Structures are given as C-alpha cells and as structure tokens.
CSV table of C-alpha atoms in Angstrom, one decimal:
chain,number,residue,atom,x,y,z
K,1,MET,CA,35.8,-63.4,0.3
K,2,SER,CA,37.2,-60.9,-2.4
K,3,ASP,CA,33.8,-59.8,-3.4
K,4,ALA,CA,32.7,-58.7,0.4
K,5,PRO,CA,34.2,-55.1,0.8
K,6,GLU,CA,32.2,-54.4,-3.0
K,7,ARG,CA,28.9,-55.7,-0.9
K,8,HIS,CA,29.0,-53.5,2.3
K,9,SER,CA,29.9,-50.3,0.4
K,10,LYS,CA,26.6,-51.5,-1.3
K,11,HIS,CA,24.6,-50.7,1.7
K,12,LEU,CA,26.7,-47.7,2.5
K,13,TYR,CA,25.0,-46.1,-1.0
K,14,ARG,CA,22.1,-47.0,-0.5
K,15,ALA,CA,21.8,-45.6,3.4
K,16,VAL,CA,23.4,-42.3,1.8
K,17,ILE,CA,20.8,-42.0,-1.0
K,18,VAL,CA,17.5,-42.7,1.7
K,19,ILE,CA,19.4,-40.1,4.5
K,20,VAL,CA,20.0,-37.3,1.6
K,21,GLY,CA,16.6,-37.6,-0.5
K,22,GLY,CA,14.8,-37.3,2.8
K,23,LEU,CA,16.5,-34.1,3.7
K,24,ILE,CA,15.8,-32.7,0.1
K,25,ALA,CA,12.5,-33.6,1.0
K,26,ILE,CA,12.3,-31.9,3.8
K,27,PHE,CA,14.1,-29.2,3.5
K,28,SER,CA,12.5,-28.4,-0.1
K,29,SER,CA,8.6,-28.6,1.5
K,30,ARG,CA,10.3,-26.8,4.1
K,31,LEU,CA,10.3,-24.3,1.9
K,32,LEU,CA,8.0,-24.6,-0.4
K,33,LEU,CA,4.6,-24.9,2.4
K,34,MET,CA,6.3,-22.5,5.3
K,35,PRO,CA,5.2,-19.0,5.3
K,36,LYS,CA,8.0,-16.9,4.4
K,37,SER,CA,9.3,-15.5,7.6
K,38,PHE,CA,7.8,-17.8,10.0
K,39,GLY,CA,10.1,-18.8,12.5
K,40,GLU,CA,12.3,-15.3,12.3
K,41,HIS,CA,11.4,-14.1,16.2
K,42,GLY,CA,9.4,-18.0,17.1
K,43,TRP,CA,6.6,-20.1,15.8
K,44,TYR,CA,5.0,-17.5,13.8
K,45,ARG,CA,4.4,-15.2,10.9
K,46,PHE,CA,6.7,-12.7,11.7
K,47,ASP,CA,5.5,-10.6,9.0
K,48,ASN,CA,2.0,-10.7,10.4
K,49,VAL,CA,3.1,-8.1,12.6
K,50,ALA,CA,4.2,-5.2,10.5
K,51,GLU,CA,0.7,-6.1,8.7
K,52,GLN,CA,-1.2,-5.6,12.3
K,53,MET,CA,0.9,-2.5,12.8
K,54,ALA,CA,-0.1,-1.5,8.8
K,55,LYS,CA,-4.1,-1.1,9.7
K,56,PRO,CA,-5.7,2.1,9.3
K,57,VAL,CA,-6.7,4.7,12.1
K,58,LYS,CA,-10.1,5.5,12.7
K,59,HIS,CA,-9.6,7.1,15.6
K,60,GLY,CA,-8.4,10.8,15.2
K,61,GLY,CA,-8.8,12.3,19.1
K,62,ASN,CA,-10.2,15.4,19.9
K,63,ALA,CA,-7.3,17.7,18.7
K,64,SER,CA,-7.9,16.0,15.4
K,65,CYS,CA,-11.5,17.9,15.9
K,66,LYS,CA,-10.3,20.9,16.9
K,67,SER,CA,-8.4,21.2,14.0
K,68,CYS,CA,-11.5,22.5,12.5
K,69,HIS,CA,-13.8,23.3,14.8
K,70,GLY,CA,-12.3,25.1,17.0
K,71,GLU,CA,-15.3,26.9,18.7
K,72,GLN,CA,-17.2,24.0,20.0
K,73,SER,CA,-13.6,22.4,21.1
K,74,GLU,CA,-13.3,25.3,23.2
K,75,GLN,CA,-16.4,25.4,25.2
K,76,HIS,CA,-16.4,22.1,25.3
K,77,ASP,CA,-13.2,21.2,26.7
K,78,GLY,CA,-13.9,24.5,29.3
K,79,ALA,CA,-16.9,22.8,30.8
K,80,GLY,CA,-18.6,19.5,32.2
K,81,HIS,CA,-18.8,17.2,29.8
K,82,ALA,CA,-14.7,18.3,29.4
K,83,THR,CA,-13.7,14.4,29.9
K,84,VAL,CA,-15.5,12.7,27.2
K,85,PRO,CA,-14.0,12.3,24.2
K,86,CYS,CA,-16.0,14.1,21.2
K,87,GLU,CA,-16.2,10.1,19.5
K,88,SER,CA,-17.5,8.7,21.9
K,89,CYS,CA,-20.9,10.9,21.2
K,90,HIS,CA,-20.0,11.2,17.6
K,91,ALA,CA,-18.8,8.9,15.4
K,92,PRO,CA,-14.5,8.3,14.4
K,93,LEU,CA,-13.3,10.5,12.8
K,94,ALA,CA,-12.7,8.3,9.5
K,95,THR,CA,-16.5,8.3,8.9
K,96,HIS,CA,-16.0,11.6,8.7
K,97,VAL,CA,-13.4,13.1,7.2
K,98,LYS,CA,-11.0,10.9,4.2
K,99,GLU,CA,-8.1,12.4,2.4
K,100,LYS,CA,-8.5,15.9,5.0
K,101,LYS,CA,-11.7,16.3,3.5
K,102,LYS,CA,-15.0,16.1,4.7
K,103,SER,CA,-16.1,12.9,3.1
K,104,ALA,CA,-20.4,12.2,5.0
K,105,ASP,CA,-21.7,14.3,7.5
K,106,MET,CA,-20.9,13.6,11.3
K,107,LYS,CA,-23.1,11.6,12.4
K,108,VAL,CA,-25.1,12.0,15.7
K,109,GLU,CA,-28.1,10.6,18.3
K,110,ARG,CA,-29.4,13.6,20.0
K,111,THR,CA,-32.8,11.6,21.7
K,112,TYR,CA,-32.6,10.9,25.2
K,113,LYS,CA,-31.3,8.0,24.8
K,114,LEU,CA,-27.7,9.1,24.1
K,115,CYS,CA,-27.7,11.0,27.9
K,116,ALA,CA,-29.1,7.9,29.7
K,117,ARG,CA,-26.3,5.9,28.7
K,118,CYS,CA,-24.3,7.8,31.0
K,119,HIS,CA,-26.9,9.6,33.2
K,120,GLN,CA,-30.1,7.5,33.6
K,121,LYS,CA,-29.6,6.8,37.8
K,122,LEU,CA,-28.3,3.2,38.5
K,123,GLU,CA,-27.4,0.7,40.8
K,124,ALA,CA,-24.4,0.1,39.7
K,125,ARG,CA,-22.8,3.3,38.8
K,126,PRO,CA,-20.4,5.4,41.1
K,127,LYS,CA,-22.7,6.8,44.1
K,128,ASP,CA,-20.8,10.5,42.9
K,129,PHE,CA,-21.2,10.6,39.4
K,130,PRO,CA,-24.2,13.0,38.2
K,131,GLN,CA,-27.2,10.3,37.2
K,132,VAL,CA,-30.8,11.4,37.3
K,133,VAL,CA,-34.0,9.2,37.3
K,134,LEU,CA,-34.8,10.5,33.7
K,135,LYS,CA,-39.1,10.0,33.6
K,136,GLU,CA,-38.8,12.0,37.7
K,137,HIS,CA,-36.0,14.7,36.9
K,138,LEU,CA,-38.3,15.1,33.2
K,139,GLU,CA,-42.1,14.9,34.9
K,140,ASP,CA,-40.2,17.9,37.8
K,141,GLN,CA,-39.5,20.0,34.0
K,142,GLY,CA,-42.6,19.6,33.1
K,143,GLU,CA,-41.7,17.6,29.8
K,144,THR,CA,-41.9,13.6,28.6
K,145,LEU,CA,-39.0,11.0,28.0
K,146,GLU,CA,-39.5,11.3,23.3
K,147,GLY,CA,-37.3,12.1,21.3
K,148,ASP,CA,-34.2,15.4,21.7
K,149,VAL,CA,-36.0,15.9,24.6
K,150,CYS,CA,-32.7,17.2,26.8
K,151,LEU,CA,-31.7,19.6,24.5
K,152,ASN,CA,-34.4,21.9,25.8
K,153,CYS,CA,-32.4,23.0,28.5
K,154,HIS,CA,-28.9,20.9,28.1
K,155,GLN,CA,-26.5,22.5,25.6
K,156,PRO,CA,-24.1,18.9,25.1
K,157,HIS,CA,-21.1,20.8,24.5
K,158,ALA,CA,-21.2,22.8,27.9
K,159,PRO,CA,-25.1,20.8,29.8
K,160,LEU,CA,-25.0,22.8,32.9
K,161,GLU,CA,-24.4,26.4,31.5
K,162,ASP,CA,-27.1,29.0,31.0
K,163,LEU,CA,-29.8,26.9,33.2
V,1,MET,CA,46.4,-22.5,-3.4
V,2,LEU,CA,44.9,-24.6,-7.0
V,3,ALA,CA,48.7,-25.8,-7.5
V,4,LYS,CA,48.6,-27.8,-4.4
V,5,LEU,CA,44.7,-28.6,-4.6
V,6,ASN,CA,45.0,-33.0,-4.4
V,7,ARG,CA,41.8,-35.1,-4.6
V,8,ARG,CA,41.7,-35.5,-0.4
V,9,ASN,CA,42.4,-31.4,-0.2
V,10,PHE,CA,40.2,-30.5,-3.4
V,11,LEU,CA,36.4,-32.9,-1.4
V,12,GLU,CA,37.5,-30.8,1.7
V,13,VAL,CA,37.2,-27.4,0.1
V,14,LEU,CA,34.2,-28.9,-2.1
V,15,GLY,CA,32.2,-30.0,1.6
V,16,GLN,CA,33.1,-26.6,2.8
V,17,ALA,CA,31.4,-24.9,-0.2
V,18,THR,CA,28.8,-27.2,-0.7
V,19,ALA,CA,28.4,-26.1,2.7
V,20,ALA,CA,28.6,-22.4,3.1
V,21,GLY,CA,26.0,-22.1,-0.5
V,22,GLY,CA,23.6,-23.7,1.4
V,23,LEU,CA,23.8,-21.4,4.5
V,24,ILE,CA,23.4,-18.7,1.8
V,25,VAL,CA,19.9,-20.6,0.3
V,26,LEU,CA,18.8,-21.3,3.4
V,27,LEU,CA,19.8,-18.2,5.8
V,28,GLY,CA,19.5,-15.9,2.5
V,29,PRO,CA,16.0,-14.3,2.4
V,30,ARG,CA,15.6,-14.6,6.0
V,31,ALA,CA,18.4,-12.7,6.8
V,32,THR,CA,17.1,-9.8,4.1
V,33,GLN,CA,13.0,-10.1,5.1
V,34,ALA,CA,14.4,-9.1,9.3
V,35,THR,CA,15.3,-6.0,7.7
V,36,THR,CA,12.3,-4.6,5.8
V,37,THR,CA,9.8,-5.4,8.4
V,38,PRO,CA,8.1,-3.6,10.7
V,39,GLU,CA,7.0,-1.7,8.5
V,40,ASP,CA,6.6,1.6,11.0
V,41,GLU,CA,10.9,2.5,11.3
V,42,ALA,CA,10.1,4.8,14.3
V,43,TYR,CA,8.6,1.8,16.6
V,44,ASP,CA,10.8,-0.7,18.0
V,45,TRP,CA,8.8,-3.8,19.7
V,46,GLU,CA,11.7,-4.2,22.0
V,47,GLU,CA,11.2,-0.7,23.8
V,48,HIS,CA,7.7,-1.5,24.8
V,49,SER,CA,5.6,-3.2,27.6
V,50,TYR,CA,2.3,-2.8,28.1
V,51,VAL,CA,0.0,-2.9,30.6
V,52,TYR,CA,-3.5,-2.2,31.4
V,53,LEU,CA,-5.4,-0.5,34.0
V,54,ILE,CA,-9.4,-0.7,34.7
V,55,ASP,CA,-9.9,1.2,38.0
V,56,ILE,CA,-13.7,-0.6,38.3
V,57,SER,CA,-14.9,2.1,41.2
V,58,LYS,CA,-14.8,5.2,38.2
V,59,CYS,CA,-17.2,2.5,35.5
V,60,ILE,CA,-20.3,5.1,34.8
V,61,GLY,CA,-21.1,1.6,32.5
V,62,CYS,CA,-22.2,3.7,29.4
V,63,GLY,CA,-20.0,1.4,27.0
V,64,SER,CA,-18.3,3.9,25.2
V,65,CYS,CA,-15.4,1.5,25.3
V,66,VAL,CA,-17.2,-1.7,23.3
V,67,ARG,CA,-18.9,1.4,20.4
V,68,GLY,CA,-15.7,2.9,20.3
V,69,CYS,CA,-13.6,-1.2,19.4
V,70,LYS,CA,-16.2,-2.5,17.8
V,71,ALA,CA,-16.0,1.2,15.4
V,72,GLU,CA,-12.2,0.9,15.1
V,73,ASN,CA,-11.9,-2.3,14.7
V,74,ASP,CA,-15.4,-3.7,12.6
V,75,VAL,CA,-16.5,-6.0,14.5
V,76,PRO,CA,-19.0,-8.1,14.1
V,77,ASP,CA,-22.0,-8.0,15.4
V,78,GLY,CA,-22.8,-10.0,18.1
V,79,PHE,CA,-19.2,-10.2,18.8
V,80,TYR,CA,-17.1,-8.3,21.2
V,81,ARG,CA,-13.5,-8.1,21.7
V,82,THR,CA,-14.3,-5.5,24.9
V,83,TRP,CA,-17.5,-5.8,26.8
V,84,VAL,CA,-18.6,-4.7,30.0
V,85,GLU,CA,-20.2,-7.1,32.5
V,86,ARG,CA,-22.9,-5.7,36.0
V,87,TYR,CA,-22.3,-7.1,38.8
V,88,ALA,CA,-24.8,-7.3,41.0
V,89,ILE,CA,-24.5,-9.3,44.7
V,90,ALA,CA,-26.9,-9.5,47.7
V,91,GLY,CA,-25.6,-10.7,50.7
V,92,LEU,CA,-22.8,-12.6,50.3
V,93,GLU,CA,-23.6,-14.9,48.2
V,94,GLU,CA,-26.0,-14.1,45.7
V,95,VAL,CA,-24.4,-13.5,42.2
V,96,ARG,CA,-25.6,-11.5,39.8
V,97,ILE,CA,-24.2,-11.0,36.1
V,98,ASP,CA,-25.1,-9.6,32.6
V,99,SER,CA,-24.2,-7.9,29.8
V,100,PRO,CA,-27.4,-6.9,27.6
V,101,GLN,CA,-25.4,-6.7,23.5
V,102,GLY,CA,-22.0,-6.6,25.9
V,103,GLY,CA,-23.1,-3.2,27.3
V,104,LEU,CA,-23.0,-1.8,23.8
V,105,ASN,CA,-25.5,0.4,24.2
V,106,GLY,CA,-25.1,1.3,27.6
V,107,PHE,CA,-27.7,-0.4,31.1
V,108,GLN,CA,-30.8,0.5,31.7
V,109,PRO,CA,-32.1,0.2,35.2
V,110,ASP,CA,-32.9,-3.6,36.2
V,111,PRO,CA,-36.7,-4.3,38.0
V,112,THR,CA,-36.2,-8.2,38.8
V,113,ALA,CA,-33.0,-8.0,40.9
V,114,PRO,CA,-32.9,-8.8,43.7
V,115,ALA,CA,-32.2,-5.8,46.1
V,116,SER,CA,-28.5,-6.1,46.6
V,117,THR,CA,-26.0,-5.3,48.9
V,118,LYS,CA,-23.5,-3.5,45.9
V,119,SER,CA,-23.3,-3.3,42.6
V,120,PHE,CA,-20.7,-2.2,40.1
V,121,PHE,CA,-19.5,-2.4,36.0
V,122,VAL,CA,-16.9,-5.0,35.2
V,123,PRO,CA,-15.6,-4.0,31.8
V,124,LYS,CA,-13.3,-6.7,29.7
V,125,LEU,CA,-11.0,-7.4,27.5
V,126,CYS,CA,-7.8,-9.9,26.3
V,127,ASN,CA,-5.6,-10.0,29.5
V,128,HIS,CA,-2.7,-10.6,27.0
V,129,CYS,CA,-1.2,-12.7,29.7
V,130,SER,CA,2.4,-13.0,29.6
V,131,ASN,CA,1.9,-17.3,30.1
V,132,THR,CA,-1.0,-17.7,27.9
V,133,PRO,CA,-3.0,-20.3,27.4
V,134,CYS,CA,-4.2,-19.2,23.9
V,135,VAL,CA,-0.7,-19.8,22.7
V,136,GLN,CA,0.5,-23.1,23.6
V,137,VAL,CA,-2.6,-25.0,22.0
V,138,CYS,CA,-2.3,-23.5,18.8
V,139,PRO,CA,-1.1,-26.1,16.6
V,140,VAL,CA,-0.3,-23.7,13.7
V,141,GLY,CA,1.5,-20.8,14.9
V,142,ALA,CA,-1.3,-18.8,13.7
V,143,SER,CA,-1.6,-17.0,17.8
V,144,TYR,CA,1.3,-16.1,19.5
V,145,GLN,CA,2.9,-13.0,22.0
V,146,THR,CA,4.7,-10.2,21.0
V,147,LYS,CA,8.4,-8.7,22.3
V,148,ASP,CA,6.0,-5.7,23.6
V,149,GLY,CA,3.1,-8.1,25.9
V,150,LEU,CA,0.7,-8.3,23.0
V,151,VAL,CA,-1.2,-11.8,22.3
V,152,LEU,CA,-2.1,-11.7,18.8
V,153,VAL,CA,-3.6,-13.5,15.9
V,154,ASP,CA,-2.3,-14.0,12.2
V,155,LYS,CA,-5.6,-14.3,10.5
V,156,ASP,CA,-4.0,-14.9,7.4
V,157,HIS,CA,-2.4,-18.2,8.7
V,158,CYS,CA,-5.3,-19.2,11.1
V,159,VAL,CA,-7.2,-22.8,10.0
V,160,GLY,CA,-10.1,-21.8,12.5
V,161,CYS,CA,-9.7,-25.6,14.9
V,162,GLY,CA,-11.6,-22.9,17.9
V,163,TYR,CA,-8.3,-24.8,20.6
V,164,CYS,CA,-7.8,-21.0,21.6
V,165,VAL,CA,-11.2,-20.1,22.1
V,166,GLN,CA,-11.6,-22.8,24.7
V,167,ALA,CA,-8.2,-22.3,26.0
V,168,CYS,CA,-8.9,-18.7,27.3
V,169,PRO,CA,-10.4,-19.1,30.7
V,170,TYR,CA,-11.5,-15.3,30.5
V,171,GLY,CA,-13.5,-15.3,27.2
V,172,SER,CA,-11.8,-13.3,24.7
V,173,ARG,CA,-11.9,-15.1,22.1
V,174,PHE,CA,-14.3,-15.8,18.9
V,175,LEU,CA,-14.1,-17.5,15.9
V,176,ASP,CA,-15.0,-14.2,13.2
V,177,PRO,CA,-18.3,-15.5,11.2
V,178,GLU,CA,-17.0,-14.7,8.3
V,179,THR,CA,-13.7,-15.3,7.9
V,180,HIS,CA,-13.7,-18.2,10.6
V,181,THR,CA,-10.6,-17.6,11.7
V,182,ALA,CA,-9.7,-16.7,16.4
V,183,GLU,CA,-10.8,-12.6,16.3
V,184,LYS,CA,-9.6,-10.9,19.9
V,185,CYS,CA,-8.6,-7.7,21.3
V,186,THR,CA,-4.7,-6.7,20.5
V,187,TRP,CA,-4.9,-3.5,22.5
V,188,CYS,CA,-5.6,-1.9,18.9
V,189,TYR,CA,-1.7,-2.4,17.8
V,190,HIS,CA,-2.1,-0.1,15.2
V,191,ARG,CA,-2.6,2.2,17.2
V,192,ILE,CA,-0.3,1.9,20.0
V,193,SER,CA,2.5,1.0,17.4
V,194,LYS,CA,1.7,5.0,16.4
V,195,GLY,CA,2.2,6.1,19.8
V,196,GLU,CA,-1.6,6.1,20.3
V,197,LEU,CA,-3.6,5.4,23.1
V,198,PRO,CA,-6.1,1.6,22.7
V,199,ALA,CA,-9.6,2.9,20.8
V,200,CYS,CA,-11.4,1.4,24.3
V,201,VAL,CA,-9.2,3.5,26.1
V,202,ALA,CA,-9.6,6.6,24.5
V,203,SER,CA,-12.4,6.5,24.2
V,204,CYS,CA,-13.8,5.9,28.3
V,205,PRO,CA,-15.4,9.6,29.6
V,206,THR,CA,-14.5,8.8,32.8
V,207,GLY,CA,-11.0,7.8,32.6
V,208,THR,CA,-11.5,3.9,34.3
V,209,ARG,CA,-9.4,3.1,31.8
V,210,ARG,CA,-6.1,3.3,30.9
V,211,PHE,CA,-3.2,2.2,29.5
V,212,GLY,CA,0.8,1.5,30.1
V,213,ASP,CA,4.4,1.0,29.4
V,214,LEU,CA,5.8,-0.7,31.8
V,215,LYS,CA,9.3,0.3,29.8
V,216,ARG,CA,8.5,3.9,30.0
V,217,GLU,CA,10.1,5.8,33.0
V,218,GLY,CA,7.9,7.3,35.0
V,219,ASP,CA,4.2,5.9,33.9
V,220,GLU,CA,1.5,7.3,36.1
V,221,VAL,CA,0.1,3.4,35.0
V,222,VAL,CA,2.7,1.9,36.5
V,223,ALA,CA,3.5,4.0,39.8
V,224,ILE,CA,-0.4,3.2,40.7
V,225,ILE,CA,-0.1,-1.1,39.4
V,226,ARG,CA,3.3,-0.9,42.2
V,227,SER,CA,2.0,1.3,45.0
V,228,GLN,CA,-1.9,0.6,45.3
V,229,ASN,CA,-4.0,-2.6,45.8
V,230,VAL,CA,-4.2,-4.0,42.7
V,231,GLY,CA,-6.1,-7.8,41.1
V,232,VAL,CA,-5.7,-9.3,38.1
V,233,LEU,CA,-8.7,-12.0,36.8
V,234,ALA,CA,-8.0,-15.9,37.7
V,235,LYS,CA,-5.6,-15.1,39.4
V,236,GLU,CA,-5.1,-18.6,40.5
V,237,LEU,CA,-4.8,-19.5,36.7
V,238,LEU,CA,-1.2,-18.3,36.9
V,239,THR,CA,-2.0,-17.3,33.5
V,240,LYS,CA,0.4,-14.0,34.8
V,241,PRO,CA,-2.7,-11.5,33.2
V,242,ARG,CA,-1.4,-7.9,31.8
V,243,CYS,CA,-4.8,-6.2,32.5
V,244,TYR,CA,-4.6,-5.2,36.7
V,245,TYR,CA,-7.9,-4.1,38.5
V,246,LEU,CA,-8.3,-1.5,40.7
V,247,HIS,CA,-10.7,-1.9,43.1
V,248,LEU,CA,-11.4,-5.7,42.4
V,249,ASP,CA,-14.4,-7.3,44.5
V,250,GLY,CA,-13.1,-10.8,44.9
V,251,GLU,CA,-16.7,-12.2,43.8
V,252,VAL,CA,-15.3,-11.1,40.0
V,253,ARG,CA,-14.4,-13.7,38.2
C-alpha cells in the first residue's frame, strides 16, 4: 500500500512528458515551416500583398506621353481618336522609357491591320460605331488592301482631318 | 516581493513568467511584421472596395484590353487573364461563341457563321467573387482575398495542384507553363494600389470597361451599378461576382 502513490505519479509524469514533447514539436515545426506573415490577416501569407503591390507599372498613361510629345498629344486630344489611349496603338511606356530617359524606339504598327482591329465592319460591333468593309472602302478610293494604305488619306492622330 | 517568496508563490511567478516569455516569442515577430507591410504606406486597403463594370453595348472587339493586359502583366503566350468572346445568336436557340487568341488581334468577319439575329462582344476576366470557390479549395492558402475585395494568388506559396483552376466556374485561372503555379487576373493590383486604373480599363478606347470603388463618395461606376439594369455571370452559383455587366444578354454564360 505504501508505494502506490509513487507508481501513479509515474504514469502522470509520462503523460506530461508526452504532452509537453508534442507541444514543443508542434510549435517548433510551426515556427520552422510556416512562412513569415502567414495568418496575420487570414489563411495566407500577408507579405504577398506587398509583393503584388511592388510590381512595376508599365503603362504610363496619356499624360506621360504628353510630357515629351506635346504637339502630337494636342492634335490627338482634339480629334476623333481622343478616347483612344496612346499606348493602345503604340506600346507601353516601359518599352520606350527607362528612368525618365528614352531607352528604345517606340514601336507602332502602320499597316491596315491596326486600323482593321477597330474599323473593319463586323456584325457584332455596335451599329453606331464608325466601321467600313475595308476592301470595298479601299476599292472606292482606287486603292488595294495592303501595307500602310490607310495612312495615304488618314492621319491616325486626327483621322478625319484634311479629307 | 522577493522577501515574501515561498515555495508556492515561487511556482506561480515562474508559471507567469514562462507564459509571458512564450507569448513574446510567439507574438513578437508578427507584431513587428504587421507594421512593415504594405510597402506603400499611403495605401490603406480598408479604405477601398473595388468593383468592375463592363458595358457590352460599347465593346467593339478590338482586343486592346487583351494586349494591354498581356504587356502589363507579362502573360505567357497562349494564355489570357482577360479575353473577349464574340456571341452570335440565331433565332432563340443557336448560340455561337468564338474567341480567336482571346481576341488578342481583334476579330475577322466570319463568313461561315449562320445569319444571326443578334451579335455582340463580351469581355471577360476574373470576377473577383466575394464568395469565391477558388479560395475555398486551395489546400495551402496560396489563393486569398484581400480586404479591398480582390482574389490574388501567392505564386511563391502555390503548389500548382490546379484545384482552383477547376473550381473557377468562369475559366479565369490557368497554370503558368513556366512556374507551374496558378495565374489569374489581379485587376492590376500593382496599379490600383497606386491610384491607377487596371491596364485593361486604361487601354479601352470606347469606355466599355470601367473601374469603381464602393467606398469612394460619388463614384460614377457605383452609381451606374446601383441605378441601371446590370447583371453578373452565372448568378445562380451564388459566387457574388464583383464584375457587373451592363446590357447583359441572357444567353451569356
């Protein structure tokens, strides 16, 4: 009878050791394996939000073009293509300017294909949007569908001027 | 206090000190990290709640948005974060949908198409659903929702299992062929968090695509969504998209 409590306490010690050991294993593997900032605002790595925000912006917008190309911008803003962003026909600012200096020539497609993207007559286009059956339109002008034929009559920045 | 230390309260003090030490170890690094992000301190994501509006009646199918998105986000060839579909509906039943290269180079007249009674373009992108299936199925917490209402993917944490690609009812996700991780539209989070518009909205020449903020007073886009007949894609799925369509035809899916 005298040694009974001692035996019971031995069971208790083992259980405590197993529980404490388990907790240490759980918390240390959590610290080691879980990415930093995971769980701060939900079940994801919060640092990724800042990483997403830090990506560089490539399109600069019309104002950025205007700072160097004032004359073209003014003509563009006062004519039929005013709502067409510069970079939609040209290319994103980042391909042309780096650290506020020109890094490469601005690419622009000059063929009828660029014009056709918006103005080739398609059944699905809104009826009030200016569009032509390119081939017929060019035949009427005595031209053929090739190369930069559209530019013979239309100035892209002010497409209906001087016609 | 030390003078009064006996066996019993020594154990109490020891217990309290251990608990406090443990808390500092566990909470310390988190508390400091929270103040270091987001990087742009001027941006508070709790002050925004974004919505997107697409006016189908204005879309000319030029594909400027697709090209703008590709250039802004380096989207791999053959994959699209946003794309344009052409619907041609004959009578009440026959629906023909095409989207050559996602509309990247615009559309050509289709001589093989049957005479349709109505035809229109439908730009598509991630709907940034408020109740999104893609985040629910992610097993590792790589897909998540931000407080300003976006659904984003943590590329460094994604294991590329593709569950989210299958879960998205709108086909908005794909696996990046190089990194083999999930990819999708972010509404150009790097732009909108700097006050810019998403690249697709900034590239649109007709005002088809517009971007709004529910938490901005007097927001025009929000006013349109509240006052006009707008719809969302696959409403019956209860995903609560943040993308609203103006003049949405019932055949669009």
